[in-house]
Amino acid sequence: SVRGVALANGLTISDVEKRQSLLKDLDRTFAGLEKDNQLLDGLDKFSRQAHSMITSKAAREAFDISKEPAARSDQYGESSFGQSCLLATRLVENGIRFVTVSTGGWDTHRDNFPKLKDRLLPPLDQALAAMLTDLEQRGLLEKTAVFVTGEFGRTPKINNKSNPGGRDHYPRCMTMLMAGGGVKGGQVVGESDEKAIGPANDAISPSDAAASFYHNLGIDHTHEYYTKIGRPIMIVRDGSVIPQLFA
């Protein structure tokens, strides 16, 4: 089930409609006190969006991964991340423009290697492989940009005292994955030095990765927006499209 969309604890659509009717009555009662209050206007907008999602048959069906054949669902694995990737594929198929899937537990300050081998990497590998294959089989991969990343890498040095076998936060060297859209797959771009302390040659920055992702979406990463007071805000401050990704 999906938190916020699936109805739980015996709640029905009829109950939701009754609550919505009560909310409208309360809104009318206090309408005179709420004039020109942008915060409350915003809350009302989000309330309408939430109500439309809960009561929409199309939304409920899009989130219902039980409708998927067992053979397809099994490819993703039984982990929450695997089933979330299956749901992400289903949402993309139903026209959702932006989907985020998260998986935690990667802060391996201790016992890095057994955690990766036994708990973290198997469901990640299985789910990502299944999702990319499934998107391709559904005819969606060429128009779906996929970006897999964390916050940073891990230290080349292995902890051996207070947190044996662990690796700490490390910003100078890490890995990302891009696929779909115009990305040329089946290649590794860039490499670390022999001890993974830093890039072996020219560094690829997070801004380069962001510029490349926006480029894959058809968005000009050099565009500059302005706030209401005229303050410039750039999509990507520094960064260039990684040419090998689209060669």
PDB file of C-alpha atoms in Angstrom:
ATOM      1  CA  SER A   1       0.000   0.000   0.000  1.00  0.00           C
ATOM      2  CA  VAL A   2       1.046   3.608  -0.528  1.00  0.00           C
ATOM      3  CA  ARG A   3       0.922   5.959   2.453  1.00  0.00           C
ATOM      4  CA  GLY A   4      -1.405   8.879   1.782  1.00  0.00           C
ATOM      5  CA  VAL A   5      -3.145   7.216  -1.170  1.00  0.00           C
ATOM      6  CA  ALA A   6      -4.389   3.845   0.060  1.00  0.00           C
ATOM      7  CA  LEU A   7      -7.310   4.111   2.475  1.00  0.00           C
ATOM      8  CA  ALA A   8      -6.627   2.311   5.772  1.00  0.00           C
ATOM      9  CA  ASN A   9      -8.389   1.399   9.026  1.00  0.00           C
ATOM     10  CA  GLY A  10     -11.738   0.794   7.365  1.00  0.00           C
ATOM     11  CA  LEU A  11     -11.930   4.264   5.801  1.00  0.00           C
ATOM     12  CA  THR A  12     -14.071   4.391   2.647  1.00  0.00           C
ATOM     13  CA  ILE A  13     -14.543   6.864  -0.191  1.00  0.00           C
ATOM     14  CA  SER A  14     -17.906   7.727   1.332  1.00  0.00           C
ATOM     15  CA  ASP A  15     -16.179   8.643   4.618  1.00  0.00           C
ATOM     16  CA  VAL A  16     -13.727  10.859   2.745  1.00  0.00           C
ATOM     17  CA  GLU A  17     -16.596  12.608   0.944  1.00  0.00           C
ATOM     18  CA  LYS A  18     -18.372  13.248   4.266  1.00  0.00           C
ATOM     19  CA  ARG A  19     -15.207  14.721   5.739  1.00  0.00           C
ATOM     20  CA  GLN A  20     -14.775  16.878   2.647  1.00  0.00           C
ATOM     21  CA  SER A  21     -18.336  18.150   3.040  1.00  0.00           C
ATOM     22  CA  LEU A  22     -17.674  18.988   6.697  1.00  0.00           C
ATOM     23  CA  LEU A  23     -14.476  20.773   5.707  1.00  0.00           C
ATOM     24  CA  LYS A  24     -16.380  22.902   3.177  1.00  0.00           C
ATOM     25  CA  ASP A  25     -18.892  23.891   5.872  1.00  0.00           C
ATOM     26  CA  LEU A  26     -16.067  24.914   8.201  1.00  0.00           C
ATOM     27  CA  ASP A  27     -14.301  26.781   5.422  1.00  0.00           C
ATOM     28  CA  ARG A  28     -17.429  28.804   4.686  1.00  0.00           C
ATOM     29  CA  THR A  29     -17.869  29.607   8.391  1.00  0.00           C
ATOM     30  CA  PHE A  30     -14.374  31.008   8.750  1.00  0.00           C
ATOM     31  CA  ALA A  31     -14.039  32.449   5.242  1.00  0.00           C
ATOM     32  CA  GLY A  32     -14.382  36.011   6.525  1.00  0.00           C
ATOM     33  CA  LEU A  33     -11.337  35.594   8.751  1.00  0.00           C
ATOM     34  CA  GLU A  34      -9.180  34.119   6.018  1.00  0.00           C
ATOM     35  CA  LYS A  35      -9.261  36.820   3.357  1.00  0.00           C
ATOM     36  CA  ASP A  36      -5.881  37.696   1.811  1.00  0.00           C
ATOM     37  CA  ASN A  37      -4.148  34.892   3.711  1.00  0.00           C
ATOM     38  CA  GLN A  38      -1.835  33.292   1.134  1.00  0.00           C
ATOM     39  CA  LEU A  39      -0.769  30.496   3.499  1.00  0.00           C
ATOM     40  CA  LEU A  40      -4.338  29.288   3.933  1.00  0.00           C
ATOM     41  CA  ASP A  41      -4.958  29.645   0.194  1.00  0.00           C
ATOM     42  CA  GLY A  42      -1.981  27.364  -0.382  1.00  0.00           C
ATOM     43  CA  LEU A  43      -3.212  24.833   2.161  1.00  0.00           C
ATOM     44  CA  ASP A  44      -6.612  24.841   0.453  1.00  0.00           C
ATOM     45  CA  LYS A  45      -4.951  24.143  -2.918  1.00  0.00           C
ATOM     46  CA  PHE A  46      -3.019  21.185  -1.503  1.00  0.00           C
ATOM     47  CA  SER A  47      -6.131  19.907   0.240  1.00  0.00           C
ATOM     48  CA  ARG A  48      -7.960  19.885  -3.088  1.00  0.00           C
ATOM     49  CA  GLN A  49      -5.060  18.024  -4.716  1.00  0.00           C
ATOM     50  CA  ALA A  50      -4.954  15.450  -1.922  1.00  0.00           C
ATOM     51  CA  HIS A  51      -8.711  14.921  -2.103  1.00  0.00           C
ATOM     52  CA  SER A  52      -8.644  14.493  -5.877  1.00  0.00           C
ATOM     53  CA  MET A  53      -5.878  11.879  -5.604  1.00  0.00           C
ATOM     54  CA  ILE A  54      -7.613   9.852  -2.901  1.00  0.00           C
ATOM     55  CA  THR A  55     -10.971   9.849  -4.667  1.00  0.00           C
ATOM     56  CA  SER A  56      -9.598   9.344  -8.194  1.00  0.00           C
ATOM     57  CA  LYS A  57     -10.114   5.834  -9.540  1.00  0.00           C
ATOM     58  CA  ALA A  58      -7.295   6.360 -12.061  1.00  0.00           C
ATOM     59  CA  ALA A  59      -4.858   7.355  -9.286  1.00  0.00           C
ATOM     60  CA  ARG A  60      -5.768   4.370  -7.106  1.00  0.00           C
ATOM     61  CA  GLU A  61      -5.325   1.985 -10.027  1.00  0.00           C
ATOM     62  CA  ALA A  62      -1.966   3.535 -10.967  1.00  0.00           C
ATOM     63  CA  PHE A  63      -0.687   2.976  -7.407  1.00  0.00           C
ATOM     64  CA  ASP A  64      -2.059  -0.583  -7.204  1.00  0.00           C
ATOM     65  CA  ILE A  65       0.953  -2.794  -7.972  1.00  0.00           C
ATOM     66  CA  SER A  66      -1.109  -5.890  -7.124  1.00  0.00           C
ATOM     67  CA  LYS A  67      -2.485  -5.603 -10.653  1.00  0.00           C
ATOM     68  CA  GLU A  68       0.940  -6.483 -12.066  1.00  0.00           C
ATOM     69  CA  PRO A  69       1.520 -10.110 -13.153  1.00  0.00           C
ATOM     70  CA  ALA A  70       3.515 -12.122 -10.613  1.00  0.00           C
ATOM     71  CA  ALA A  71       6.207 -12.856 -13.200  1.00  0.00           C
ATOM     72  CA  ARG A  72       6.886  -9.147 -13.661  1.00  0.00           C
ATOM     73  CA  SER A  73       6.676  -8.301  -9.958  1.00  0.00           C
ATOM     74  CA  ASP A  74       9.062 -11.131  -9.018  1.00  0.00           C
ATOM     75  CA  GLN A  75      11.761  -9.680 -11.269  1.00  0.00           C
ATOM     76  CA  TYR A  76      11.991  -6.640  -8.995  1.00  0.00           C
ATOM     77  CA  GLY A  77      12.374  -8.672  -5.818  1.00  0.00           C
ATOM     78  CA  GLU A  78      10.363  -8.530  -2.608  1.00  0.00           C
ATOM     79  CA  SER A  79      12.314  -5.683  -0.986  1.00  0.00           C
ATOM     80  CA  SER A  80      10.543  -2.370  -0.407  1.00  0.00           C
ATOM     81  CA  PHE A  81      12.989  -0.751  -2.834  1.00  0.00           C
ATOM     82  CA  GLY A  82      12.249  -3.360  -5.494  1.00  0.00           C
ATOM     83  CA  GLN A  83       8.504  -2.936  -5.190  1.00  0.00           C
ATOM     84  CA  SER A  84       8.945   0.849  -5.156  1.00  0.00           C
ATOM     85  CA  CYS A  85      10.820   0.603  -8.471  1.00  0.00           C
ATOM     86  CA  LEU A  86       7.959  -1.483  -9.847  1.00  0.00           C
ATOM     87  CA  LEU A  87       5.541   1.203  -8.688  1.00  0.00           C
ATOM     88  CA  ALA A  88       7.732   3.906 -10.260  1.00  0.00           C
ATOM     89  CA  THR A  89       7.606   2.085 -13.602  1.00  0.00           C
ATOM     90  CA  ARG A  90       3.842   1.752 -13.305  1.00  0.00           C
ATOM     91  CA  LEU A  91       3.447   5.470 -12.520  1.00  0.00           C
ATOM     92  CA  VAL A  92       5.595   6.463 -15.511  1.00  0.00           C
ATOM     93  CA  GLU A  93       3.445   4.218 -17.685  1.00  0.00           C
ATOM     94  CA  ASN A  94       0.365   6.054 -16.399  1.00  0.00           C
ATOM     95  CA  GLY A  95       1.730   9.462 -17.364  1.00  0.00           C
ATOM     96  CA  ILE A  96       3.346  10.658 -14.122  1.00  0.00           C
ATOM     97  CA  ARG A  97       6.083  13.113 -15.122  1.00  0.00           C
ATOM     98  CA  PHE A  98       8.424  12.888 -12.110  1.00  0.00           C
ATOM     99  CA  VAL A  99       8.973   9.988  -9.711  1.00  0.00           C
ATOM    100  CA  THR A 100      11.481   9.684  -6.844  1.00  0.00           C
ATOM    101  CA  VAL A 101      12.454   6.363  -5.247  1.00  0.00           C
ATOM    102  CA  SER A 102      14.652   6.324  -2.135  1.00  0.00           C
ATOM    103  CA  THR A 103      16.552   3.609  -0.313  1.00  0.00           C
ATOM    104  CA  GLY A 104      18.459   4.135   2.936  1.00  0.00           C
ATOM    105  CA  GLY A 105      21.019   2.386   5.103  1.00  0.00           C
ATOM    106  CA  TRP A 106      24.138   3.342   3.148  1.00  0.00           C
ATOM    107  CA  ASP A 107      25.833   5.219   5.992  1.00  0.00           C
ATOM    108  CA  THR A 108      28.294   2.361   6.544  1.00  0.00           C
ATOM    109  CA  HIS A 109      30.671   3.775   9.151  1.00  0.00           C
ATOM    110  CA  ARG A 110      30.934   0.235  10.503  1.00  0.00           C
ATOM    111  CA  ASP A 111      30.923  -3.212   8.838  1.00  0.00           C
ATOM    112  CA  ASN A 112      30.819  -1.681   5.371  1.00  0.00           C
ATOM    113  CA  PHE A 113      31.595  -4.791   3.364  1.00  0.00           C
ATOM    114  CA  PRO A 114      29.161  -7.344   4.853  1.00  0.00           C
ATOM    115  CA  LYS A 115      26.390  -4.719   4.819  1.00  0.00           C
ATOM    116  CA  LEU A 116      26.975  -4.057   1.128  1.00  0.00           C
ATOM    117  CA  LYS A 117      27.336  -7.720   0.166  1.00  0.00           C
ATOM    118  CA  ASP A 118      24.486  -9.185   2.185  1.00  0.00           C
ATOM    119  CA  ARG A 119      21.920  -6.409   2.606  1.00  0.00           C
ATOM    120  CA  LEU A 120      22.332  -3.317   0.427  1.00  0.00           C
ATOM    121  CA  LEU A 121      23.653  -4.257  -3.000  1.00  0.00           C
ATOM    122  CA  PRO A 122      21.560  -7.345  -3.901  1.00  0.00           C
ATOM    123  CA  PRO A 123      18.145  -5.588  -3.800  1.00  0.00           C
ATOM    124  CA  LEU A 124      19.594  -2.488  -5.469  1.00  0.00           C
ATOM    125  CA  ASP A 125      21.131  -4.469  -8.334  1.00  0.00           C
ATOM    126  CA  GLN A 126      18.030  -6.596  -8.831  1.00  0.00           C
ATOM    127  CA  ALA A 127      15.560  -3.711  -8.738  1.00  0.00           C
ATOM    128  CA  LEU A 128      17.527  -1.362 -11.003  1.00  0.00           C
ATOM    129  CA  ALA A 129      18.176  -4.070 -13.581  1.00  0.00           C
ATOM    130  CA  ALA A 130      14.497  -5.051 -13.545  1.00  0.00           C
ATOM    131  CA  MET A 131      13.317  -1.448 -13.826  1.00  0.00           C
ATOM    132  CA  LEU A 132      15.547  -0.581 -16.793  1.00  0.00           C
ATOM    133  CA  THR A 133      14.636  -3.822 -18.558  1.00  0.00           C
ATOM    134  CA  ASP A 134      10.941  -3.321 -17.841  1.00  0.00           C
ATOM    135  CA  LEU A 135      10.972   0.287 -19.045  1.00  0.00           C
ATOM    136  CA  GLU A 136      12.580  -0.865 -22.278  1.00  0.00           C
ATOM    137  CA  GLN A 137      10.101  -3.707 -22.758  1.00  0.00           C
ATOM    138  CA  ARG A 138       7.192  -1.316 -22.188  1.00  0.00           C
ATOM    139  CA  GLY A 139       8.631   1.073 -24.775  1.00  0.00           C
ATOM    140  CA  LEU A 140       9.269   3.757 -22.143  1.00  0.00           C
ATOM    141  CA  LEU A 141      13.044   3.856 -21.697  1.00  0.00           C
ATOM    142  CA  GLU A 142      13.749   6.121 -24.675  1.00  0.00           C
ATOM    143  CA  LYS A 143      11.493   8.809 -23.206  1.00  0.00           C
ATOM    144  CA  THR A 144      12.284   8.290 -19.514  1.00  0.00           C
ATOM    145  CA  ALA A 145      15.417   9.843 -17.979  1.00  0.00           C
ATOM    146  CA  VAL A 146      16.779   7.763 -15.082  1.00  0.00           C
ATOM    147  CA  PHE A 147      19.247   9.246 -12.583  1.00  0.00           C
ATOM    148  CA  VAL A 148      20.635   7.178  -9.679  1.00  0.00           C
ATOM    149  CA  THR A 149      22.776   8.934  -7.106  1.00  0.00           C
ATOM    150  CA  GLY A 150      23.610   9.335  -3.448  1.00  0.00           C
ATOM    151  CA  GLU A 151      25.028  12.304  -1.559  1.00  0.00           C
ATOM    152  CA  PHE A 152      28.727  11.415  -1.607  1.00  0.00           C
ATOM    153  CA  GLY A 153      31.232   8.572  -1.720  1.00  0.00           C
ATOM    154  CA  ARG A 154      32.984   6.680   1.060  1.00  0.00           C
ATOM    155  CA  THR A 155      36.552   7.049   2.293  1.00  0.00           C
ATOM    156  CA  PRO A 156      39.268   4.918   0.662  1.00  0.00           C
ATOM    157  CA  LYS A 157      40.631   4.337   4.171  1.00  0.00           C
ATOM    158  CA  ILE A 158      38.975   1.525   6.133  1.00  0.00           C
ATOM    159  CA  ASN A 159      38.189   2.161   9.810  1.00  0.00           C
ATOM    160  CA  ASN A 160      39.924  -0.285  12.136  1.00  0.00           C
ATOM    161  CA  LYS A 161      39.352   0.904  15.701  1.00  0.00           C
ATOM    162  CA  SER A 162      36.162   2.527  16.954  1.00  0.00           C
ATOM    163  CA  ASN A 163      34.138   1.446  13.898  1.00  0.00           C
ATOM    164  CA  PRO A 164      35.941  -1.592  12.483  1.00  0.00           C
ATOM    165  CA  GLY A 165      35.448  -2.309   8.808  1.00  0.00           C
ATOM    166  CA  GLY A 166      33.601   0.924   8.161  1.00  0.00           C
ATOM    167  CA  ARG A 167      34.037   3.722   5.632  1.00  0.00           C
ATOM    168  CA  ASP A 168      33.182   7.348   6.374  1.00  0.00           C
ATOM    169  CA  HIS A 169      31.788  10.249   4.324  1.00  0.00           C
ATOM    170  CA  TYR A 170      33.971  11.235   1.379  1.00  0.00           C
ATOM    171  CA  PRO A 171      33.150  14.018  -1.141  1.00  0.00           C
ATOM    172  CA  ARG A 172      36.033  13.705  -3.608  1.00  0.00           C
ATOM    173  CA  CYS A 173      35.135  10.480  -5.407  1.00  0.00           C
ATOM    174  CA  MET A 174      31.794   8.743  -5.983  1.00  0.00           C
ATOM    175  CA  THR A 175      29.628   7.016  -8.574  1.00  0.00           C
ATOM    176  CA  MET A 176      26.387   7.966 -10.326  1.00  0.00           C
ATOM    177  CA  LEU A 177      24.275   6.185 -12.918  1.00  0.00           C
ATOM    178  CA  MET A 178      22.310   7.671 -15.815  1.00  0.00           C
ATOM    179  CA  ALA A 179      20.125   5.860 -18.316  1.00  0.00           C
ATOM    180  CA  GLY A 180      17.191   6.377 -20.608  1.00  0.00           C
ATOM    181  CA  GLY A 181      16.264   9.265 -22.857  1.00  0.00           C
ATOM    182  CA  GLY A 182      19.222  10.229 -25.000  1.00  0.00           C
ATOM    183  CA  VAL A 183      21.866   8.641 -22.765  1.00  0.00           C
ATOM    184  CA  LYS A 184      24.224   6.226 -24.506  1.00  0.00           C
ATOM    185  CA  GLY A 185      24.243   3.163 -22.247  1.00  0.00           C
ATOM    186  CA  GLY A 186      26.767   0.400 -21.700  1.00  0.00           C
ATOM    187  CA  GLN A 187      29.725   2.593 -20.805  1.00  0.00           C
ATOM    188  CA  VAL A 188      31.700   3.909 -17.843  1.00  0.00           C
ATOM    189  CA  VAL A 189      32.637   7.589 -18.040  1.00  0.00           C
ATOM    190  CA  GLY A 190      35.576   8.686 -15.900  1.00  0.00           C
ATOM    191  CA  GLU A 191      37.647   6.720 -13.437  1.00  0.00           C
ATOM    192  CA  SER A 192      39.241   7.048 -10.026  1.00  0.00           C
ATOM    193  CA  ASP A 193      42.946   6.799  -9.294  1.00  0.00           C
ATOM    194  CA  GLU A 194      44.350   3.484  -8.104  1.00  0.00           C
ATOM    195  CA  LYS A 195      43.427   4.165  -4.458  1.00  0.00           C
ATOM    196  CA  ALA A 196      40.063   5.847  -5.147  1.00  0.00           C
ATOM    197  CA  ILE A 197      41.302   9.021  -3.473  1.00  0.00           C
ATOM    198  CA  GLY A 198      40.177  11.183  -6.377  1.00  0.00           C
ATOM    199  CA  PRO A 199      39.615  11.245 -10.147  1.00  0.00           C
ATOM    200  CA  ALA A 200      42.402   9.737 -12.236  1.00  0.00           C
ATOM    201  CA  ASN A 201      42.109  12.432 -14.893  1.00  0.00           C
ATOM    202  CA  ASP A 202      39.683  15.326 -15.386  1.00  0.00           C
ATOM    203  CA  ALA A 203      37.096  15.472 -12.647  1.00  0.00           C
ATOM    204  CA  ILE A 204      33.361  15.307 -13.404  1.00  0.00           C
ATOM    205  CA  SER A 205      31.580  17.554 -10.935  1.00  0.00           C
ATOM    206  CA  PRO A 206      28.073  17.287  -9.446  1.00  0.00           C
ATOM    207  CA  SER A 207      27.215  20.374 -11.501  1.00  0.00           C
ATOM    208  CA  ASP A 208      28.282  18.523 -14.671  1.00  0.00           C
ATOM    209  CA  ALA A 209      26.000  15.655 -13.704  1.00  0.00           C
ATOM    210  CA  ALA A 210      23.121  18.079 -13.063  1.00  0.00           C
ATOM    211  CA  ALA A 211      23.698  19.866 -16.373  1.00  0.00           C
ATOM    212  CA  SER A 212      23.672  16.511 -18.171  1.00  0.00           C
ATOM    213  CA  PHE A 213      20.457  15.403 -16.480  1.00  0.00           C
ATOM    214  CA  TYR A 214      18.685  18.644 -17.392  1.00  0.00           C
ATOM    215  CA  HIS A 215      20.003  18.326 -20.941  1.00  0.00           C
ATOM    216  CA  ASN A 216      18.504  14.832 -21.117  1.00  0.00           C
ATOM    217  CA  LEU A 217      15.164  16.304 -20.033  1.00  0.00           C
ATOM    218  CA  GLY A 218      15.369  18.959 -22.757  1.00  0.00           C
ATOM    219  CA  ILE A 219      15.860  21.776 -20.235  1.00  0.00           C
ATOM    220  CA  ASP A 220      18.442  24.489 -20.847  1.00  0.00           C
ATOM    221  CA  HIS A 221      20.698  24.247 -17.786  1.00  0.00           C
ATOM    222  CA  THR A 222      22.185  27.701 -18.496  1.00  0.00           C
ATOM    223  CA  HIS A 223      18.816  29.440 -18.152  1.00  0.00           C
ATOM    224  CA  GLU A 224      18.553  32.061 -15.438  1.00  0.00           C
ATOM    225  CA  TYR A 225      15.348  32.774 -13.557  1.00  0.00           C
ATOM    226  CA  TYR A 226      14.503  35.825 -11.467  1.00  0.00           C
ATOM    227  CA  THR A 227      12.662  36.125  -8.174  1.00  0.00           C
ATOM    228  CA  LYS A 228       9.957  38.728  -7.615  1.00  0.00           C
ATOM    229  CA  ILE A 229      12.602  41.154  -6.350  1.00  0.00           C
ATOM    230  CA  GLY A 230      14.845  40.563  -9.354  1.00  0.00           C
ATOM    231  CA  ARG A 231      17.356  38.203  -7.771  1.00  0.00           C
ATOM    232  CA  PRO A 232      18.892  35.883 -10.401  1.00  0.00           C
ATOM    233  CA  ILE A 233      18.687  32.123  -9.804  1.00  0.00           C
ATOM    234  CA  MET A 234      20.514  29.780 -12.152  1.00  0.00           C
ATOM    235  CA  ILE A 235      19.401  26.197 -12.742  1.00  0.00           C
ATOM    236  CA  VAL A 236      23.037  25.037 -12.607  1.00  0.00           C
ATOM    237  CA  ARG A 237      25.594  27.601 -11.467  1.00  0.00           C
ATOM    238  CA  ASP A 238      28.687  25.865 -12.833  1.00  0.00           C
ATOM    239  CA  GLY A 239      28.662  22.793 -14.989  1.00  0.00           C
ATOM    240  CA  SER A 240      28.744  21.482 -18.536  1.00  0.00           C
ATOM    241  CA  VAL A 241      27.011  18.608 -20.287  1.00  0.00           C
ATOM    242  CA  ILE A 242      29.138  15.444 -20.228  1.00  0.00           C
ATOM    243  CA  PRO A 243      29.585  14.847 -23.976  1.00  0.00           C
ATOM    244  CA  GLN A 244      30.320  11.092 -23.752  1.00  0.00           C
ATOM    245  CA  LEU A 245      26.852  10.452 -22.342  1.00  0.00           C
ATOM    246  CA  PHE A 246      25.187  11.600 -25.543  1.00  0.00           C
ATOM    247  CA  ALA A 247      27.816  10.730 -28.173  1.00  0.00           C
TER     248      ALA A 247
END
